N, CA, C and O of each residue as an XYZ file, in Angstrom:
804
protein
N       0.905     -1.138     -0.027
C       0.000     -0.084     -0.067
C       0.818      1.236     -0.074
O       1.729      1.367      0.743
N       0.533      2.204     -0.950
C       1.348      3.373     -0.988
C       0.673      4.474      0.044
O      -0.487      4.874     -0.061
N       1.526      4.854      0.968
C       1.081      5.822      2.023
C       1.262      7.286      1.539
O       2.423      7.523      1.206
N       0.503      8.199      1.434
C       0.717      9.461      0.922
C       0.381     10.507      1.999
O      -0.693     10.473      2.600
N       1.322     11.437      2.230
C       1.125     12.680      2.986
C       0.780     13.702      2.043
O       1.584     14.001      1.160
N      -0.293     14.249      2.135
C      -0.792     15.428      1.305
C      -0.784     16.783      2.120
O      -1.568     17.071      3.024
N       0.185     17.510      1.663
C       0.433     18.828      2.257
C      -0.300     19.878      1.539
O      -0.002     20.123      0.370
N      -1.309     20.568      2.190
C      -2.046     21.632      1.524
C      -1.533     22.957      2.158
O      -1.325     23.074      3.366
N      -1.348     23.944      1.244
C      -0.756     25.103      1.709
C      -1.529     26.457      1.343
O      -1.170     27.556      1.767
N      -2.633     26.250      0.507
C      -3.334     27.435     -0.026
C      -4.329     27.961      0.912
O      -5.078     27.255      1.588
N      -4.295     29.220      0.915
C      -5.340     30.013      1.769
C      -6.694     29.965      1.113
O      -7.659     30.390      1.748
N      -6.859     29.464     -0.158
C      -8.064     29.482     -0.801
C      -8.951     28.109     -0.471
O     -10.084     27.932     -0.918
N      -8.335     27.290      0.277
C      -9.043     26.173      0.763
C      -9.582     25.284     -0.302
O      -8.803     24.892     -1.170
N     -10.851     24.918     -0.330
C     -11.549     23.943     -1.187
C     -11.462     24.552     -2.528
O     -11.487     23.756     -3.467
N     -11.357     25.906     -2.822
C     -11.403     26.493     -4.126
C      -9.958     26.525     -4.711
O      -9.753     27.012     -5.823
N      -9.042     26.043     -4.011
C      -7.687     26.316     -4.437
C      -7.295     25.226     -5.570
O      -7.529     24.023     -5.453
N      -6.653     25.840     -6.702
C      -6.369     25.047     -7.736
C      -5.276     24.001     -7.546
O      -5.301     22.907     -8.111
N      -4.306     24.408     -6.707
C      -3.301     23.384     -6.383
C      -3.900     22.482     -5.510
O      -3.364     21.376     -5.570
N      -4.862     22.563     -4.685
C      -5.403     21.565     -3.866
C      -6.257     20.604     -4.822
O      -6.120     19.382     -4.767
N      -7.159     21.241     -5.712
C      -7.961     20.374     -6.470
C      -7.126     19.539     -7.378
O      -7.427     18.355     -7.530
N      -6.076     20.068     -8.009
C      -5.274     19.298     -8.941
C      -4.630     18.296     -8.196
O      -4.652     17.172     -8.696
N      -3.974     18.464     -6.948
C      -3.249     17.433     -6.244
C      -4.323     16.253     -5.744
O      -3.960     15.083     -5.626
N      -5.557     16.655     -5.491
C      -6.650     15.599     -5.278
C      -6.888     14.913     -6.366
O      -7.044     13.697     -6.257
N      -6.961     15.493     -7.546
C      -7.186     14.715     -8.843
C      -6.083     13.677     -8.966
O      -6.365     12.520     -9.276
N      -4.735     14.092     -8.714
C      -3.710     13.186     -8.833
C      -3.749     12.070     -7.798
O      -3.461     10.929     -8.161
N      -4.059     12.297     -6.634
C      -4.223     11.312     -5.487
C      -5.352     10.381     -5.884
O      -5.236      9.173     -5.672
N      -6.380     10.858     -6.420
C      -7.544     10.018     -6.825
C      -7.137      9.142     -7.902
O      -7.392      7.939     -7.829
N      -6.516      9.642     -8.912
C      -6.102      8.594     -9.988
C      -5.047      7.567     -9.519
O      -4.992      6.430     -9.987
N      -4.169      8.062     -8.517
C      -3.220      6.890     -7.986
C      -4.007      5.923     -7.408
O      -3.672      4.744     -7.527
N      -5.076      6.251     -6.753
C      -5.913      5.297     -5.969
C      -6.833      4.337     -6.926
O      -7.407      3.328     -6.517
N      -6.867      4.777     -8.133
C      -7.474      3.912     -9.074
C      -6.795      2.741     -9.598
O      -7.398      1.835    -10.173
N      -5.441      2.757     -9.385
C      -4.549      1.795     -9.856
C      -3.812      1.031     -8.637
O      -3.310     -0.074     -8.847
N      -3.761      1.572     -7.491
C      -3.211      0.941     -6.526
C      -3.836      1.331     -5.018
O      -4.472      2.369     -4.836
N      -3.597      0.470     -4.093
C      -4.148      0.801     -2.770
C      -3.395      1.908     -2.128
O      -2.165      1.870     -2.143
N      -4.022      2.881     -1.572
C      -3.396      3.972     -0.988
C      -3.977      4.292      0.408
O      -5.144      4.006      0.675
N      -3.156      4.886      1.291
C      -3.638      5.510      2.536
C      -3.177      6.850      2.555
O      -1.985      7.114      2.399
N      -4.090      7.753      2.745
C      -3.860      9.294      2.582
C      -4.044      9.979      3.808
O      -5.122      9.870      4.393
N      -3.005     10.763      4.333
C      -2.966     11.655      5.421
C      -2.987     12.919      4.904
O      -2.169     13.236      4.040
N      -4.035     13.901      5.425
C      -3.921     15.270      4.912
C      -3.538     16.186      6.011
O      -4.093     16.166      7.110
N      -2.576     16.989      5.688
C      -1.967     17.962      6.547
C      -2.297     19.461      5.880
O      -1.638     19.865      4.922
N      -3.261     20.164      6.411
C      -3.607     21.329      5.921
C      -2.905     22.363      6.754
O      -3.349     22.666      7.861
N      -1.807     22.921      6.250
C      -1.018     23.844      7.094
C      -1.607     25.271      7.455
O      -1.070     25.996      8.293
N      -2.826     25.642      6.713
C      -3.497     26.746      6.805
C      -4.386     26.743      8.131
O      -4.672     27.767      8.751
N      -4.795     25.417      8.490
C      -5.572     25.309      9.743
C      -4.737     24.740     10.796
O      -5.230     24.661     11.920
N      -3.388     24.280     10.572
C      -2.533     23.803     11.764
C      -2.050     24.928     12.573
O      -1.807     25.997     12.014
N      -1.887     24.787     13.832
C      -1.395     25.782     14.565
C       0.121     25.688     14.423
O       0.788     24.926     15.123
N       0.657     26.515     13.464
C       2.101     26.486     12.957
C       2.673     27.871     12.928
O       2.954     28.389     11.847
N       2.866     28.523     14.114
C       3.479     29.778     13.976
C       4.850     29.850     13.562
O       5.484     28.798     13.476
N       5.450     31.058     13.266
C       6.725     31.121     12.789
C       7.698     30.691     13.933
O       7.498     31.016     15.104
N       8.783     29.926     13.518
C       9.656     29.462     14.531
C      10.457     30.481     15.283
O      11.095     31.372     14.722
N      10.391     30.304     16.613
C      11.098     31.347     17.460
C      12.145     30.543     18.248
O      12.159     29.312     18.285
N      13.027     31.352     18.880
C      14.264     30.808     19.583
C      14.108     29.925     20.564
O      14.974     29.069     20.744
N      12.977     29.992     21.357
C      12.806     29.136     22.597
C      12.440     27.744     22.019
O      12.836     26.724     22.583
N      11.691     27.700     20.901
C      11.333     26.408     20.376
C      12.508     25.718     19.724
O      12.745     24.528     19.936
N      13.251     26.486     18.919
C      14.470     25.740     18.385
C      15.393     25.244     19.469
O      16.001     24.181     19.340
N      15.513     26.085     20.645
C      16.566     25.790     21.708
C      16.021     24.515     22.308
O      16.802     23.693     22.787
N      14.664     24.306     22.305
C      14.074     22.962     23.021
C      14.505     21.775     22.355
O      14.589     20.706     22.960
N      14.804     21.908     21.063
C      15.366     20.676     20.238
C      16.865     20.239     20.638
O      17.273     19.084     20.521
N      17.631     21.319     21.126
C      18.898     21.032     21.447
C      19.281     20.582     22.782
O      20.443     20.349     23.114
N      18.053     20.445     23.685
C      18.190     19.897     24.937
C      17.823     18.486     25.037
O      16.784     18.039     24.550
N      18.765     17.722     25.731
C      18.401     16.294     25.835
C      16.874     16.037     26.302
O      16.380     16.807     27.126
N      16.165     15.015     25.809
C      14.773     14.823     26.147
C      14.571     14.797     27.576
O      13.625     15.418     28.059
N      15.430     14.086     28.357
C      15.238     13.849     29.868
C      15.528     15.054     30.618
O      15.325     15.091     31.832
N      16.016     16.099     29.938
C      16.432     17.457     30.694
C      15.395     18.473     30.319
O      15.356     19.512     30.978
N      14.601     18.300     29.389
C      13.605     19.332     28.997
C      12.553     19.683     30.126
O      12.060     18.799     30.826
N      12.283     20.828     30.245
C      11.023     21.197     31.097
C       9.777     20.772     30.473
O       9.778     20.315     29.331
N       8.652     20.906     31.202
C       7.368     20.708     30.615
C       7.211     21.631     29.338
O       6.813     21.183     28.263
N       7.527     22.848     29.525
C       7.253     23.798     28.403
C       8.068     23.382     27.198
O       7.560     23.390     26.076
N       9.384     23.002     27.418
C      10.226     22.710     26.347
C       9.832     21.358     25.753
O       9.995     21.188     24.545
N       9.349     20.432     26.479
C       8.741     19.141     25.843
C       7.498     19.522     24.974
O       7.286     18.904     23.930
N       6.749     20.441     25.351
C       5.600     20.844     24.579
C       6.025     21.512     23.340
O       5.490     21.244     22.265
N       6.993     22.394     23.460
C       7.535     23.146     22.271
C       8.212     22.191     21.105
O       8.078     22.355     19.892
N       8.896     21.258     21.698
C       9.663     20.229     20.794
C       8.600     19.221     20.203
O       8.858     18.703     19.116
N       7.479     18.924     20.819
C       6.474     18.031     20.345
C       6.029     18.391     18.831
O       5.865     17.550     17.948
N       5.892     19.547     18.710
C       5.388     20.061     17.395
C       6.286     19.660     16.248
O       5.815     19.174     15.219
N       7.454     19.844     16.406
C       8.435     19.490     15.450
C       8.670     17.887     15.415
O       8.813     17.284     14.352
N       8.692     17.366     16.464
C       8.762     15.835     16.506
C       7.577     15.132     15.894
O       7.726     14.100     15.240
N       6.451     15.662     16.095
C       5.223     15.099     15.424
C       5.196     15.274     14.000
O       4.821     14.330     13.305
N       5.574     16.452     13.430
C       5.678     16.573     12.036
C       6.658     15.717     11.336
O       6.448     15.172     10.253
N       7.771     15.636     12.049
C       8.862     14.722     11.374
C       8.285     13.289     11.424
O       8.292     12.597     10.406
N       7.817     12.863     12.519
C       7.248     11.423     12.568
C       6.134     11.180     11.493
O       6.056     10.127     10.861
N       5.420     12.064     11.362
C       4.336     11.999     10.206
C       4.958     11.844      8.837
O       4.544     11.013      8.029
N       5.933     12.642      8.605
C       6.670     12.660      7.232
C       7.399     11.233      7.066
O       7.374     10.592      6.016
N       7.994     10.856      8.145
C       8.835      9.502      8.098
C       7.863      8.365      7.911
O       8.300      7.305      7.461
N       6.623      8.480      8.204
C       5.663      7.308      8.100
C       5.037      7.060      6.850
O       4.371      6.049      6.624
N       5.275      8.104      5.918
C       4.615      7.992      4.515
C       5.797      7.820      3.406
O       6.941      8.260      3.519
N       5.317      7.153      2.414
C       6.151      6.860      1.292
C       6.264      7.975      0.166
O       7.255      8.191     -0.532
N       5.070      8.625      0.133
C       4.950      9.589     -0.962
C       4.526     10.934     -0.361
O       3.641     10.950      0.494
N       5.107     12.039     -0.763
C       4.709     13.260     -0.252
C       4.229     14.099     -1.416
O       4.997     14.344     -2.347
N       2.955     14.560     -1.396
C       2.319     15.288     -2.432
C       2.016     16.769     -1.732
O       1.303     16.878     -0.735
N       2.644     17.866     -2.380
C       2.593     19.139     -1.807
C       1.826     19.964     -2.911
O       2.226     20.093     -4.068
N       0.697     20.489     -2.406
C      -0.038     21.456     -3.216
C       0.368     22.852     -2.901
O       0.043     23.356     -1.825
N       1.098     23.532     -3.829
C       1.800     24.898     -3.503
C       1.369     25.875     -4.380
O       1.628     25.734     -5.575
N       0.683     26.958     -3.947
C       0.519     28.152     -4.727
C       1.773     28.986     -4.585
O       2.617     28.725     -3.727
N       1.894     30.056     -5.486
C       3.087     30.836     -5.527
C       2.473     32.188     -4.804
O       1.462     32.691     -5.295
N       3.021     32.713     -3.762
C       2.522     33.837     -3.173
C       3.727     34.887     -3.079
O       4.686     34.741     -2.322
N       3.572     35.812     -3.827
C       4.616     37.040     -3.863
C       5.932     36.449     -4.218
O       6.938     36.737     -3.570
N       5.958     35.627     -5.233
C       7.141     35.000     -5.804
C       7.901     34.068     -4.873
O       9.077     33.758     -5.064
N       7.114     33.610     -3.786
C       7.850     32.609     -2.847
C       6.753     31.542     -2.444
O       5.672     31.444     -3.024
N       7.168     30.737     -1.357
C       6.314     29.862     -0.906
C       5.497     30.460      0.210
O       5.870     31.473      0.800
N       4.325     29.793      0.507
C       3.426     30.270      1.554
C       4.223     30.283      2.859
O       5.103     29.441      3.042
N       3.904     31.327      3.878
C       4.774     31.416      4.979
C       4.651     30.246      5.868
O       5.582     29.820      6.551
N       3.316     29.681      5.828
C       3.054     28.506      6.794
C       3.771     27.316      6.148
O       4.119     26.433      6.931
N       4.021     27.162      4.975
C       4.940     25.998      4.445
C       6.327     26.310      4.886
O       6.994     25.347      5.266
N       6.797     27.317      4.899
C       8.181     27.701      5.293
C       8.244     27.238      6.848
O       9.190     26.596      7.304
N       7.194     27.619      7.548
C       7.304     27.222      8.960
C       7.301     25.753      9.133
O       7.964     25.272     10.052
N       6.588     24.957      8.304
C       6.639     23.482      8.276
C       8.075     23.096      7.934
O       8.610     22.273      8.676
N       8.729     23.559      6.960
C      10.112     23.355      6.485
C      11.062     23.471      7.600
O      11.932     22.629      7.825
N      10.853     24.657      8.368
C      11.743     24.952      9.406
C      11.582     23.942     10.592
O      12.517     23.839     11.385
N      10.630     23.311     10.732
C      10.337     22.211     11.804
C      10.696     20.859     11.431
O      10.992     20.043     12.304
N      10.693     20.555     10.188
C      11.205     19.186      9.704
C      12.732     19.167      9.376
O      13.336     18.104      9.234
N      13.331     20.392      9.262
C      14.763     20.450      9.092
C      15.513     20.611     10.379
O      15.706     21.727     10.861
N      15.953     19.466     10.961
C      16.547     19.445     12.175
C      17.952     18.640     12.221
O      17.955     17.445     11.926
N      19.064     19.257     12.566
C      20.317     18.700     12.572
C      20.300     17.505     13.456
O      19.766     17.586     14.562
N      20.869     16.364     13.030
C      20.988     15.190     13.837
C      19.670     14.404     13.752
O      19.684     13.248     14.175
N      18.629     14.869     13.293
C      17.377     14.191     13.142
C      17.024     13.955     11.618
O      16.756     12.800     11.287
N      17.003     14.872     10.742
C      16.621     14.807      9.428
C      17.789     15.159      8.565
O      17.704     14.952      7.355
N      18.846     15.661      9.070
C      20.060     15.797      8.242
C      21.252     15.733      9.381
O      21.053     15.770     10.596
N      22.421     15.639      8.787
C      23.654     15.675      9.679
C      24.777     16.259      8.771
O      24.740     16.243      7.540
N      25.805     16.790      9.552
C      26.971     17.215      8.830
C      28.055     16.215      9.022
O      28.341     15.752     10.126
N      28.666     15.889      7.879
C      29.826     14.824      7.897
C      30.903     15.435      7.274
O      30.783     16.577      6.829
N      32.039     14.759      7.178
C      33.266     15.171      6.641
C      33.043     15.366      5.109
O      33.814     16.077      4.465
N      32.195     14.856      4.643
C      31.853     14.888      3.082
C      30.923     16.036      2.843
O      30.750     16.472      1.705
N      30.312     16.541      3.909
C      29.394     17.607      3.681
C      28.046     17.190      4.406
O      27.989     16.200      5.136
N      27.050     17.957      4.170
C      25.803     17.561      4.809
C      25.074     16.384      4.054
O      25.156     16.218      2.837
N      24.374     15.611      4.888
C      23.803     14.335      4.350
C      22.374     14.308      4.941
O      22.197     14.403      6.156
N      21.413     14.183      4.109
C      19.981     13.999      4.409
C      19.603     12.688      4.963
O      20.112     11.677      4.478
N      18.765     12.605      5.927
C      18.475     11.409      6.689
C      16.993     11.029      6.353
O      16.535     10.084      6.996
N      16.229     11.600      5.486
C      14.943     11.249      5.140
C      15.026     10.661      3.810
O      15.088     11.451      2.869
N      15.039      9.293      3.546
C      15.388      8.669      2.337
C      14.210      7.997      1.874
O      13.215      7.775      2.564
N      14.389      7.642      0.517
C      13.390      6.738     -0.053
C      11.894      7.275     -0.038
O      10.901      6.593      0.217
N      11.919      8.506     -0.330
C      10.595      9.188     -0.524
C      10.419      9.641     -2.022
O      11.377      9.945     -2.734
N       9.180      9.657     -2.410
C       8.814     10.209     -3.606
C       8.052     11.557     -3.339
O       7.072     11.614     -2.596
N       8.551     12.582     -3.971
C       7.757     13.846     -3.720
C       7.241     14.380     -5.016
O       7.931     14.390     -6.035
N       5.957     14.845     -4.953
C       5.255     15.435     -6.110
C       4.844     16.789     -5.662
O       4.157     16.947     -4.652
N       5.271     17.792     -6.425
C       4.791     19.181     -6.069
C       3.836     19.671     -7.190
O       4.197     19.664     -8.367
N       2.663     20.079     -6.814
C       1.632     20.572     -7.664
C       1.636     22.142     -7.386
O       1.082     22.652     -6.412
N       2.340     22.845     -8.376
C       2.666     24.254     -8.223
C       1.598     25.085     -9.053
O       1.555     24.909    -10.271
N       0.794     25.923     -8.487
C      -0.112     26.806     -9.213
C       0.315     28.125     -9.018
O       0.644     28.554     -7.911
N       0.325     28.877    -10.191
C       0.732     30.280    -10.297
C      -0.256     31.069    -11.203
O      -0.854     30.549    -12.145
N      -0.370     32.328    -10.847
C      -1.292     33.241    -11.462
C      -0.666     33.603    -12.849
O      -1.377     33.827    -13.828
N       0.616     33.645    -12.881
C       1.379     34.123    -14.076
C       2.138     32.804    -14.653
O       1.788     31.673    -14.318
N       3.097     33.030    -15.457
C       3.896     31.928    -16.164
C       5.336     32.130    -15.769
O       5.938     33.083    -16.266
N       5.922     31.357    -14.957
C       7.138     31.438    -14.305
C       8.112     30.325    -14.537
O       9.325     30.534    -14.499
N       7.593     29.131    -14.779
C       8.488     27.944    -14.813
C       9.504     28.040    -15.820
O       9.227     28.362    -16.975
N      10.762     27.755    -15.405
C      11.814     27.848    -16.372
C      12.490     29.073    -16.547
O      13.500     29.185    -17.242
N      11.843     30.179    -15.804
C      12.416     31.577    -15.854
C      13.153     31.855    -14.568
O      13.069     31.084    -13.612
N      13.839     32.905    -14.546
C      14.548     33.350    -13.326
C      13.552     33.878    -12.125
O      13.918     34.055    -10.963
N      12.389     34.069    -12.567
C      11.389     34.466    -11.533
C      10.745     33.350    -10.780
O       9.967     33.578     -9.853
N      11.087     32.046    -11.201
C      10.526     30.974    -10.485
C      11.462     30.654     -9.342
O      12.398     29.859     -9.433
N      11.119     31.374     -8.197
C      11.978     31.153     -6.928
C      11.726     29.907     -6.221
O      12.539     29.407     -5.443
N      10.361     29.314     -6.557
C       9.959     28.066     -5.756
C      10.755     26.843     -6.169
O      11.276     26.166     -5.283
N      10.894     26.499     -7.468
C      11.362     25.239     -7.932
C      12.772     24.893     -7.384
O      12.954     23.799     -6.850
N      13.773     25.801     -7.505
C      15.011     25.538     -7.192
C      15.139     25.437     -5.531
O      15.827     24.573     -4.987
N      14.403     26.410     -4.829
C      14.312     26.345     -3.447
C      13.843     24.995     -2.979
O      14.459     24.423     -2.081
N      12.834     24.483     -3.514
C      12.274     23.187     -3.062
C      13.304     22.053     -3.365
O      13.603     21.191     -2.538
N      13.765     22.124     -4.494
C      14.779     21.045     -4.815
C      15.955     21.049     -3.959
O      16.443     19.963     -3.646
N      16.490     22.175     -3.524
C      17.627     22.439     -2.647
C      17.199     21.960     -1.295
O      17.977     21.189     -0.731
N      15.988     22.320     -0.626
C      15.798     22.103      0.653
C      15.473     20.573      0.946
O      15.816     19.965      1.960
N      14.730     20.046     -0.155
C      14.214     18.699      0.086
C      15.480     17.761     -0.233
O      15.540     16.686      0.363
N      16.342     18.057     -1.003
C      17.471     17.273     -1.287
C      18.542     17.459      0.002
O      19.348     16.581      0.311
N      18.443     18.458      0.546
C      19.236     18.593      1.727
C      18.907     17.690      2.944
O      19.685     17.307      3.817
N      17.478     17.414      2.799
C      16.926     16.388      3.834
C      16.951     15.048      3.432
O      16.599     14.151      4.199
N      17.405     14.804      2.094
C      17.492     13.447      1.740
C      16.514     13.048      0.532
O      16.601     12.018     -0.137
N      15.585     14.051      0.392
C      14.494     13.815     -0.635
C      14.820     14.370     -2.014
O      14.522     15.528     -2.305
N      15.438     13.538     -2.873
C      15.829     14.164     -4.100
C      15.038     13.505     -5.340
O      15.385     13.761     -6.493
N      14.104     12.759     -5.092
C      13.258     12.193     -6.181
C      12.071     13.259     -6.253
O      11.022     12.888     -5.726
N      12.083     14.317     -6.734
C      11.017     15.478     -6.714
C      10.432     15.552     -8.124
O      11.232     15.555     -9.060
N       9.367     15.600     -8.329
C       8.588     15.892     -9.645
C       7.715     17.130     -9.444
O       7.024     17.296     -8.439
N       7.791     17.976    -10.452
C       6.924     19.259    -10.454
C       5.846     19.155    -11.427
O       6.134     18.884    -12.592
N       4.596     19.348    -11.068
C       3.420     19.638    -11.967
C       3.092     21.048    -11.921
O       2.792     21.571    -10.848
N       3.128     21.723    -13.033
C       2.837     23.225    -12.926
C       1.382     23.581    -13.666
O       1.026     23.119    -14.751
N       0.725     24.382    -12.944
C      -0.479     24.994    -13.335
C      -0.359     26.480    -13.420
O      -0.601     27.200    -12.450
N       0.024     26.949    -14.614
C       0.297     28.391    -14.696
C      -0.587     29.200    -15.525
O      -1.371     28.678    -16.319
N      -0.479     30.519    -15.357
C      -1.325     31.473    -16.100
C      -2.711     31.541    -15.576
O      -3.615     31.934    -16.313
N      -2.935     31.188    -14.364
C      -4.423     30.961    -13.902
C      -5.055     32.371    -13.609
O      -6.236     32.414    -13.263
N      -4.321     33.525    -13.733
C      -5.068     34.723    -13.552
C      -4.930     35.580    -14.861
O      -5.102     36.799    -14.858
N      -4.635     34.916    -15.884
C      -4.549     35.692    -17.117
C      -5.324     34.774    -18.193
O      -5.703     33.641    -17.896
N      -5.508     35.278    -19.314
C      -6.493     34.608    -20.352
C      -6.063     33.131    -20.734
O      -6.882     32.457    -21.360
N      -4.963     32.639    -20.437
C      -4.489     31.323    -20.778
C      -4.878     30.329    -19.604
O      -4.263     29.267    -19.510
N      -5.799     30.624    -18.783
C      -6.040     29.913    -17.498
C      -6.472     28.435    -17.922
O      -5.971     27.475    -17.336
N      -7.361     28.268    -18.897
C      -7.829     26.853    -19.130
C      -6.796     26.122    -19.790
O      -6.735     24.911    -19.574
N      -5.873     26.725    -20.653
C      -4.654     26.069    -21.077
C      -3.754     25.615    -20.010
O      -3.229     24.505    -20.100
N      -3.539     26.363    -19.032
C      -2.773     26.083    -17.987
C      -3.126     24.934    -17.113
O      -2.309     24.143    -16.641
N      -4.538     24.907    -16.920
C      -5.106     23.737    -16.108
C      -5.051     22.473    -16.999
O      -4.821     21.378    -16.484
N      -5.269     22.616    -18.399
C      -5.129     21.501    -19.144
C      -3.741     20.804    -19.185
O      -3.597     19.581    -19.194
N      -2.676     21.770    -19.210
C      -1.392     21.340    -19.156
C      -0.965     20.615    -17.990
O      -0.159     19.686    -17.992
N      -1.619     21.149    -16.892
C      -1.264     20.486    -15.539
C      -1.954     19.053    -15.539
O      -1.352     18.068    -15.111
N      -3.128     18.995    -15.994
C      -3.794     17.664    -16.083
C      -3.128     16.597    -17.011
O      -3.158     15.388    -16.781
N      -2.529     17.180    -18.079
C      -1.808     16.304    -19.019
C      -0.517     15.874    -18.272
O      -0.149     14.705    -18.387
N       0.220     16.781    -17.485
C       1.296     16.408    -16.771
C       0.959     15.229    -15.801
O       1.723     14.278    -15.633
N      -0.208     15.365    -15.199
C      -0.639     14.344    -14.162
C      -0.781     12.973    -14.829
O      -0.315     11.954    -14.319
N      -1.451     12.990    -16.005
C      -1.543     11.761    -16.766
C      -0.312     11.102    -17.253
O      -0.097      9.891    -17.187
N       0.438     11.951    -17.723
C       1.930     11.454    -18.139
C       2.724     10.932    -17.106
O       3.484      9.994    -17.346
N       2.632     11.473    -15.876
C       3.271     10.934    -14.616
C       2.714      9.511    -14.389
O       3.466      8.559    -14.181
N       1.488      9.410    -14.432
C       0.785      8.135    -14.092
C       1.017      7.103    -15.070
O       1.234      5.940    -14.731
N       0.979      7.508    -16.352
C       1.210      6.516    -17.409
C       2.585      5.970    -17.445
O       2.808      4.811    -17.794
N       3.578      6.867    -17.059
C       5.007      6.474    -16.845
C       5.272      5.581    -15.743
O       6.337      4.965    -15.700
N       4.349      5.456    -14.807
C       4.331      4.649    -13.582
C       5.574      5.210    -12.713
O       6.506      4.523    -12.295
N       5.406      6.511    -12.540
C       6.527      7.145    -11.720
C       6.080      7.617    -10.431
O       6.768      8.428     -9.812
N       4.860      7.132     -9.918
C       4.307      7.423     -8.613
C       4.440      6.251     -7.808
O       4.037      6.252     -6.645
């Protein structure tokens, strides 16, 4: 059974094109194989920006943490455990102001932990989250893929590979706020079908 962690990041909720397309992808995967899906909606999860006291709680041995530090560390611990328990990560990701949504960055900041999800070695950093398939469904109002204004793609490739996840596929739905909207959605659905027909999920 393929276990999928579905990360939702759009403030548009049920109307979000990134969410809708990612749901189409997951539904089609389920037509050909048994899947178990966990949905993590970062817009409804209590995930504030990372602060010093929370980060410091990670660096204190578990048996030496205060009750407050235990509670602070649990948020990151639980998110990492959730990620580790799934084989496939599907990220529905709109572009906000040429970047990723801030709550998605807050999630990244909590799953990127030295000694837990990556480590520094004599050969350089080594990711510890391995054997994961990542599919990013990226929706944009304009057209940015393959241009220098696409700040999301390289960032995601870099940060995910840093953690050991280097099998990353992007599906782009672009031009959604301009007259080529329907063409952009059709192209995204074509990319989903091509991915599935190639048996890459």
